[in-house]
CSV table of C-alpha atoms in Angstrom, one decimal:
chain,number,residue,atom,x,y,z
B,28,UNK,CA,-32.1,52.3,21.0
B,29,UNK,CA,-33.8,49.9,18.8
B,30,UNK,CA,-30.8,50.0,16.4
B,31,UNK,CA,-28.5,49.3,19.4
B,32,UNK,CA,-30.7,46.4,20.4
B,33,UNK,CA,-30.5,45.0,16.8
B,34,UNK,CA,-26.8,45.4,16.7
B,35,UNK,CA,-26.4,43.5,20.0
B,36,UNK,CA,-28.8,40.8,18.7
B,37,UNK,CA,-26.7,40.5,15.5
B,38,UNK,CA,-23.5,40.3,17.6
B,39,UNK,CA,-25.1,37.7,19.8
B,40,UNK,CA,-26.2,35.7,16.8
B,41,UNK,CA,-22.7,35.8,15.3
B,42,UNK,CA,-21.1,34.7,18.6
B,43,UNK,CA,-23.7,32.0,19.0
B,44,UNK,CA,-23.1,30.7,15.5
B,45,UNK,CA,-19.4,30.8,16.0
B,46,UNK,CA,-19.6,28.8,19.3
B,47,UNK,CA,-21.9,26.2,17.6
B,48,UNK,CA,-19.5,25.9,14.7
B,49,UNK,CA,-16.5,25.5,17.0
B,50,UNK,CA,-18.3,22.9,19.1
B,51,UNK,CA,-19.4,20.9,16.0
B,52,UNK,CA,-15.9,21.0,14.5
B,53,UNK,CA,-14.4,19.9,17.8
B,54,UNK,CA,-16.7,16.9,18.0
B,55,UNK,CA,-15.9,15.9,14.4
B,56,UNK,CA,-12.2,16.2,15.1
B,57,UNK,CA,-12.7,14.0,18.2
B,58,UNK,CA,-14.4,11.4,16.1
B,59,UNK,CA,-11.6,11.5,13.5
B,60,UNK,CA,-9.0,11.0,16.2
B,61,UNK,CA,-11.0,8.2,17.7
B,62,UNK,CA,-11.4,6.4,14.4
B,63,UNK,CA,-7.7,6.7,13.6
B,64,UNK,CA,-6.7,5.3,17.0
B,65,UNK,CA,-9.2,2.5,16.7
B,66,UNK,CA,-8.0,1.6,13.2
B,67,UNK,CA,-4.3,1.6,14.2
B,68,UNK,CA,-4.7,0.3,17.7
B,69,UNK,CA,-1.9,2.8,18.6
B,70,UNK,CA,-1.7,6.4,19.8
B,71,UNK,CA,1.6,6.7,18.0
B,72,UNK,CA,0.4,5.5,14.6
B,73,UNK,CA,-2.6,7.8,14.8
B,74,UNK,CA,-0.4,10.7,15.8
B,75,UNK,CA,1.8,10.1,12.8
B,76,UNK,CA,-1.2,10.3,10.5
B,77,UNK,CA,-2.4,13.5,12.2
B,78,UNK,CA,1.1,15.0,12.2
B,79,UNK,CA,1.0,15.6,16.0
B,80,UNK,CA,2.4,14.1,19.2
B,81,UNK,CA,1.0,10.9,20.8
B,82,UNK,CA,0.3,12.8,23.9
B,83,UNK,CA,-2.0,15.2,22.0
B,84,UNK,CA,-3.9,12.2,20.6
B,85,UNK,CA,-4.1,10.6,24.1
B,86,UNK,CA,-5.5,13.9,25.6
B,87,UNK,CA,-8.1,14.1,22.8
B,88,UNK,CA,-9.3,10.6,23.5
B,89,UNK,CA,-9.3,11.2,27.3
B,90,UNK,CA,-11.4,14.3,26.7
B,91,UNK,CA,-13.8,12.3,24.6
B,92,UNK,CA,-14.1,9.6,27.2
B,93,UNK,CA,-14.7,12.3,29.9
B,94,UNK,CA,-17.5,13.8,27.9
B,95,UNK,CA,-19.1,10.5,27.1
B,96,UNK,CA,-18.5,9.2,30.7
B,97,UNK,CA,-17.3,5.8,29.4
B,98,UNK,CA,-14.0,4.2,28.8
B,99,UNK,CA,-13.5,3.6,25.0
B,100,UNK,CA,-10.1,1.8,25.1
B,101,UNK,CA,-8.4,-0.7,27.3
B,102,UNK,CA,-4.9,0.5,27.8
B,103,UNK,CA,-1.9,-1.5,28.9
B,104,UNK,CA,1.8,-1.0,28.3
B,105,UNK,CA,1.7,-3.3,25.2
B,106,UNK,CA,-1.9,-3.4,24.1
B,107,UNK,CA,-4.5,-0.8,23.1
B,108,UNK,CA,-8.0,-2.2,22.2
B,109,UNK,CA,-11.6,-1.1,22.2
B,110,UNK,CA,-13.9,-1.7,25.1
B,111,UNK,CA,-17.5,-2.9,24.5
B,112,UNK,CA,-18.6,0.7,24.7
B,113,UNK,CA,-15.8,1.6,22.4
B,114,UNK,CA,-16.9,-0.9,19.8
B,115,UNK,CA,-20.5,0.4,20.0
B,116,UNK,CA,-19.3,3.9,19.6
B,117,UNK,CA,-17.1,2.9,16.7
B,118,UNK,CA,-20.1,1.9,14.6
B,119,UNK,CA,-21.8,5.3,15.2
B,120,UNK,CA,-18.7,7.3,14.6
B,121,UNK,CA,-18.2,5.5,11.2
B,122,UNK,CA,-21.8,6.5,10.2
B,123,UNK,CA,-21.2,10.1,11.2
B,124,UNK,CA,-17.9,10.5,9.3
B,125,UNK,CA,-19.2,8.6,6.3
B,126,UNK,CA,-22.3,10.8,6.1
B,127,UNK,CA,-20.0,13.9,6.1
B,128,UNK,CA,-17.7,12.4,3.5
B,129,UNK,CA,-20.7,11.5,1.3
B,130,UNK,CA,-22.2,14.9,1.6
B,131,UNK,CA,-18.9,16.7,0.7
B,132,UNK,CA,-18.3,14.3,-2.2
B,133,UNK,CA,-21.8,15.0,-3.4
B,134,UNK,CA,-20.8,18.7,-3.7
B,135,UNK,CA,-17.8,17.7,-5.8
B,136,UNK,CA,-15.3,19.0,-3.2
B,137,UNK,CA,-14.0,18.0,0.1
B,138,UNK,CA,-12.9,21.4,1.3
B,139,UNK,CA,-9.7,20.0,2.6
B,140,UNK,CA,-6.2,19.3,1.2
B,141,UNK,CA,-4.6,15.9,1.6
B,142,UNK,CA,-1.7,16.3,4.1
B,143,UNK,CA,0.4,14.5,6.6
B,144,UNK,CA,2.6,11.4,6.5
B,145,UNK,CA,1.7,8.3,4.4
B,146,UNK,CA,3.7,5.1,5.1
B,147,UNK,CA,4.0,2.7,2.1
B,148,UNK,CA,5.3,-0.8,2.3
B,149,UNK,CA,6.5,-2.5,-0.9
B,150,UNK,CA,9.4,-4.4,-2.4
B,151,UNK,CA,12.5,-2.6,-3.5
B,152,UNK,CA,12.1,-3.5,-7.2
B,153,UNK,CA,8.6,-2.2,-7.3
B,154,UNK,CA,9.6,1.0,-5.6
B,155,UNK,CA,12.5,1.6,-7.9
B,156,UNK,CA,11.0,0.6,-11.3
B,157,UNK,CA,7.3,1.2,-10.9
B,158,UNK,CA,6.6,3.8,-8.2
B,159,UNK,CA,9.6,6.1,-8.2
B,160,UNK,CA,8.9,7.5,-11.7
B,161,UNK,CA,5.4,8.4,-10.6
B,162,UNK,CA,6.0,9.9,-7.2
B,163,UNK,CA,7.3,13.4,-8.3
B,164,UNK,CA,3.9,14.0,-10.0
B,165,UNK,CA,2.0,12.9,-7.0
B,166,UNK,CA,3.9,15.2,-4.6
B,167,UNK,CA,3.4,18.0,-7.1
B,168,UNK,CA,-0.3,17.5,-6.8
B,169,UNK,CA,-0.2,17.1,-3.0
B,170,UNK,CA,2.6,19.3,-1.7
B,171,UNK,CA,1.4,19.0,1.9
B,172,UNK,CA,2.0,15.3,2.0
B,173,UNK,CA,5.1,13.4,3.0
B,174,UNK,CA,5.7,9.8,1.9
B,175,UNK,CA,7.7,7.2,3.8
B,176,UNK,CA,8.7,4.0,2.0
B,177,UNK,CA,9.3,1.0,4.2
B,178,UNK,CA,10.9,-1.6,1.9
B,179,UNK,CA,10.8,-5.4,2.6
B,180,UNK,CA,10.9,-8.6,0.6
B,181,UNK,CA,7.7,-9.8,2.3
B,182,UNK,CA,4.7,-7.7,3.4
B,183,UNK,CA,5.0,-6.2,6.9
B,184,UNK,CA,2.3,-6.4,9.6
B,185,UNK,CA,0.4,-3.0,9.0
B,186,UNK,CA,-0.6,-2.0,12.5
B,187,UNK,CA,2.7,-2.9,14.2
B,188,UNK,CA,4.7,-1.1,11.5
B,189,UNK,CA,2.3,1.8,11.1
B,190,UNK,CA,1.7,1.0,7.4
B,191,UNK,CA,-1.1,2.9,5.6
B,192,UNK,CA,-0.8,1.3,2.2
B,193,UNK,CA,1.1,-1.8,1.0
B,194,UNK,CA,1.7,-3.4,-2.4
B,195,UNK,CA,1.5,-7.1,-2.4
B,196,UNK,CA,1.4,-9.9,-4.9
B,197,UNK,CA,-0.1,-13.4,-4.8
B,198,UNK,CA,-2.6,-14.3,-2.1
B,199,UNK,CA,-3.5,-11.8,0.6
B,200,UNK,CA,-4.1,-13.5,3.9
B,201,UNK,CA,-5.4,-10.6,6.0
B,202,UNK,CA,-9.2,-10.6,5.7
B,203,UNK,CA,-9.5,-7.3,7.7
B,204,UNK,CA,-8.2,-5.3,4.9
B,205,UNK,CA,-9.1,-4.4,1.3
B,206,UNK,CA,-7.0,-5.5,-1.7
B,207,UNK,CA,-7.4,-3.6,-5.0
B,208,UNK,CA,-5.9,-5.4,-8.0
B,209,UNK,CA,-4.0,-2.9,-10.1
B,210,UNK,CA,-1.9,-5.1,-12.4
B,211,UNK,CA,-0.9,-8.6,-13.3
B,212,UNK,CA,2.5,-9.7,-14.4
B,213,UNK,CA,4.1,-12.9,-15.6
B,214,UNK,CA,7.4,-14.3,-14.5
B,215,UNK,CA,10.1,-15.4,-16.9
B,216,UNK,CA,13.8,-16.4,-17.1
B,217,UNK,CA,16.5,-14.0,-18.2
B,218,UNK,CA,20.2,-13.6,-18.3
B,219,UNK,CA,22.8,-11.1,-19.4
B,220,UNK,CA,24.2,-11.4,-23.0
B,221,UNK,CA,27.7,-11.7,-21.5
B,222,UNK,CA,26.7,-14.8,-19.5
B,223,UNK,CA,25.0,-16.4,-22.5
B,224,UNK,CA,28.1,-15.7,-24.6
B,225,UNK,CA,30.3,-17.6,-22.1
B,226,UNK,CA,28.0,-20.4,-21.3
B,227,UNK,CA,25.6,-20.7,-24.2
B,228,UNK,CA,21.9,-20.2,-24.4
B,229,UNK,CA,19.7,-23.0,-22.9
B,230,UNK,CA,17.3,-24.5,-25.4
B,231,UNK,CA,15.4,-27.0,-23.2
B,232,UNK,CA,14.4,-27.4,-19.6
B,233,UNK,CA,17.1,-30.1,-19.3
B,234,UNK,CA,19.8,-27.5,-20.3
B,235,UNK,CA,19.2,-25.6,-17.1
B,236,UNK,CA,21.0,-28.4,-15.2
B,237,UNK,CA,24.2,-27.2,-16.8
B,238,UNK,CA,23.6,-23.5,-15.9
B,239,UNK,CA,24.1,-21.3,-12.8
B,240,UNK,CA,20.6,-20.4,-11.7
B,241,UNK,CA,20.1,-17.5,-9.4
B,242,UNK,CA,17.3,-18.4,-7.0
B,243,UNK,CA,15.2,-17.2,-4.1
B,244,UNK,CA,15.9,-18.6,-0.6
B,245,UNK,CA,13.3,-21.0,0.7
B,246,UNK,CA,10.5,-19.2,2.5
B,247,UNK,CA,10.9,-15.9,0.7
B,248,UNK,CA,9.5,-16.7,-2.8
B,249,UNK,CA,8.8,-20.0,-4.5
B,250,UNK,CA,12.3,-21.4,-5.3
B,251,UNK,CA,11.1,-24.1,-7.6
B,252,UNK,CA,10.7,-22.9,-11.2
B,253,UNK,CA,7.3,-23.8,-12.8
B,254,UNK,CA,8.1,-24.6,-16.4
B,255,UNK,CA,6.0,-26.0,-19.2
B,256,UNK,CA,7.3,-28.8,-21.5
B,257,UNK,CA,4.6,-29.3,-24.1
B,258,UNK,CA,1.3,-29.9,-22.3
B,259,UNK,CA,3.0,-30.7,-19.0
B,260,UNK,CA,3.6,-28.1,-16.3
B,261,UNK,CA,6.0,-29.0,-13.6
B,262,UNK,CA,8.0,-27.3,-10.8
B,263,UNK,CA,11.7,-27.8,-11.4
B,264,UNK,CA,14.3,-27.7,-8.7
B,265,UNK,CA,17.3,-25.7,-10.1
B,266,UNK,CA,20.8,-25.2,-8.7
B,267,UNK,CA,23.2,-22.3,-8.5
B,268,UNK,CA,25.8,-20.5,-6.4
B,269,UNK,CA,23.6,-17.5,-5.5
B,270,UNK,CA,20.5,-17.4,-3.3
B,271,UNK,CA,18.7,-14.4,-1.8
B,272,UNK,CA,15.3,-13.2,-0.5
B,273,UNK,CA,15.8,-10.0,-2.5
B,274,UNK,CA,14.6,-9.9,-6.1
B,275,UNK,CA,16.5,-6.7,-6.7
B,276,UNK,CA,19.8,-8.5,-5.7
B,277,UNK,CA,19.1,-11.4,-8.0
B,278,UNK,CA,18.3,-9.0,-10.8
B,279,UNK,CA,21.7,-7.2,-10.1
B,280,UNK,CA,23.5,-10.5,-10.3
B,281,UNK,CA,21.8,-11.4,-13.5
B,282,UNK,CA,22.7,-8.1,-15.1
B,283,UNK,CA,26.3,-8.6,-13.9
B,284,UNK,CA,26.4,-11.9,-15.8
B,285,UNK,CA,26.5,-14.3,-12.9
B,286,UNK,CA,23.7,-16.5,-14.0
B,287,UNK,CA,20.1,-17.0,-15.1
B,288,UNK,CA,17.3,-15.6,-12.9
B,289,UNK,CA,13.5,-16.1,-12.9
B,290,UNK,CA,12.0,-12.7,-12.2
B,291,UNK,CA,8.8,-10.7,-12.7
B,292,UNK,CA,8.4,-9.1,-16.2
B,293,UNK,CA,7.3,-5.9,-14.5
B,294,UNK,CA,10.7,-5.7,-12.7
B,295,UNK,CA,13.0,-6.6,-15.6
B,296,UNK,CA,11.2,-5.0,-18.5
B,297,UNK,CA,13.4,-1.9,-18.6
B,298,UNK,CA,16.5,-4.2,-18.6
B,299,UNK,CA,15.1,-6.2,-21.5
B,300,UNK,CA,14.5,-3.1,-23.5
B,301,UNK,CA,17.9,-1.7,-22.7
B,302,UNK,CA,19.6,-5.0,-23.7
B,303,UNK,CA,21.1,-5.6,-20.3
B,304,UNK,CA,19.1,-8.8,-20.0
B,305,UNK,CA,17.8,-11.3,-22.6
B,306,UNK,CA,14.8,-13.6,-22.1
B,307,UNK,CA,15.5,-17.3,-22.4
B,308,UNK,CA,13.3,-20.5,-22.6
B,309,UNK,CA,10.3,-18.4,-23.6
B,310,UNK,CA,8.6,-21.5,-25.1
B,311,UNK,CA,8.7,-23.2,-21.7
B,312,UNK,CA,7.4,-20.2,-19.7
B,313,UNK,CA,4.4,-21.1,-17.5
B,314,UNK,CA,1.2,-19.2,-18.4
B,315,UNK,CA,0.5,-18.3,-14.8
B,316,UNK,CA,0.1,-14.7,-13.9
B,317,UNK,CA,0.9,-13.0,-10.6
B,318,UNK,CA,-1.6,-10.3,-9.5
B,319,UNK,CA,-0.4,-7.1,-7.9
B,320,UNK,CA,-2.6,-5.5,-5.2
B,321,UNK,CA,-2.6,-2.3,-3.3
B,322,UNK,CA,-3.8,-3.1,0.2
B,323,UNK,CA,-5.3,-0.7,2.7
B,324,UNK,CA,-7.7,-0.5,5.7
B,325,UNK,CA,-11.2,-1.8,5.1
B,326,UNK,CA,-13.2,1.0,6.7
B,327,UNK,CA,-14.9,3.4,4.2
B,328,UNK,CA,-13.9,6.7,5.7
B,329,UNK,CA,-10.2,6.5,4.7
B,330,UNK,CA,-8.1,9.6,5.4
B,331,UNK,CA,-7.8,12.1,2.6
B,332,UNK,CA,-4.1,11.2,2.1
B,333,UNK,CA,-4.8,7.5,1.6
B,334,UNK,CA,-7.7,8.3,-0.8
B,335,UNK,CA,-5.5,10.7,-2.7
B,336,UNK,CA,-2.7,8.1,-3.1
B,337,UNK,CA,-5.1,5.3,-4.0
B,338,UNK,CA,-6.8,7.4,-6.7
B,339,UNK,CA,-3.4,8.4,-8.1
B,340,UNK,CA,-2.2,4.8,-8.2
B,341,UNK,CA,-5.3,3.5,-9.9
B,342,UNK,CA,-5.1,6.3,-12.4
B,343,UNK,CA,-1.5,5.6,-13.3
B,344,UNK,CA,-1.7,1.8,-13.4
B,345,UNK,CA,-5.0,2.1,-15.3
B,346,UNK,CA,-3.0,3.8,-18.2
B,347,UNK,CA,-2.0,1.7,-21.2
B,348,UNK,CA,0.2,-1.0,-19.8
B,349,UNK,CA,3.9,-1.3,-20.3
B,350,UNK,CA,5.4,-4.5,-21.7
B,351,UNK,CA,4.9,-7.3,-19.3
B,352,UNK,CA,1.8,-5.7,-17.6
B,353,UNK,CA,-1.8,-6.7,-18.0
B,354,UNK,CA,-3.6,-4.1,-16.2
B,355,UNK,CA,-6.8,-4.8,-14.2
B,356,UNK,CA,-8.3,-2.2,-11.9
B,357,UNK,CA,-10.9,-4.1,-9.9
B,358,UNK,CA,-11.6,-3.8,-6.2
B,359,UNK,CA,-11.5,-7.3,-4.6
B,360,UNK,CA,-12.3,-8.5,-1.1
B,361,UNK,CA,-9.3,-10.0,0.5
B,362,UNK,CA,-9.4,-13.8,0.5
């Protein structure tokens, strides 16, 4: 009888522990869903990251609100934003998840595998020439992840476009996000050997007036070329019969022998090495450098998939730089 009582006690303890574990895990999952929705201001964006339906996310939030007996979000057909109670709960939820993350990191393992969809926004040239050679290795390390590349000449609004990570150069205006500087690159002028054979190689800044210069459209990138003539640095207005907001298209026209283009070294380095393009007016190149940043949400408890991608990018860009790259791997606040 005593043995039966002990067995029943052991069974009771096992069931109790199982129920407690289930309840704790459920609450942690609710916090994770809440933080994702609060960060994205969208049920749909949060659902994409969790690889589930928006209705599932909405139900989890509703269940959390019912349990807390407060409304955490104001919901309209166009806007989803935190209530005052939601903002207060957000701070506490951050602390809980951060404590769990720090505890797991302290053990040297997270116990979870990075998975789900990661949406990346960057320019076409960067995706083609810098990221695409690296991605196969990343996916081999993280087979449960899916990457979606959203390409644009200018950075997209992250919440509206459900962007997890973006690559941006120059100034970063959004102070609500973190920008990590991963590289710097210089810009220079280049042309195809065939074009230079037909039209001659420019020797001075003044010579550019007699050449077809491929330029960015106003409002996309600076369309005045900063050139140094001795100690003087000035922005020169150039002329040509091709304009575009796409650096990849301008590069293609330059390779095809249409004219001279001013492009990032990072983007044309492979063309220079292969002989498809030749640098011109190097003595007049401005000494200014353009930083390249990887930009992401500012909250500390980033998803595992974002952390995995950031760690990988810093690792790869922190390797010995290719020609045209001066690597820096410093986390900077967005200014």
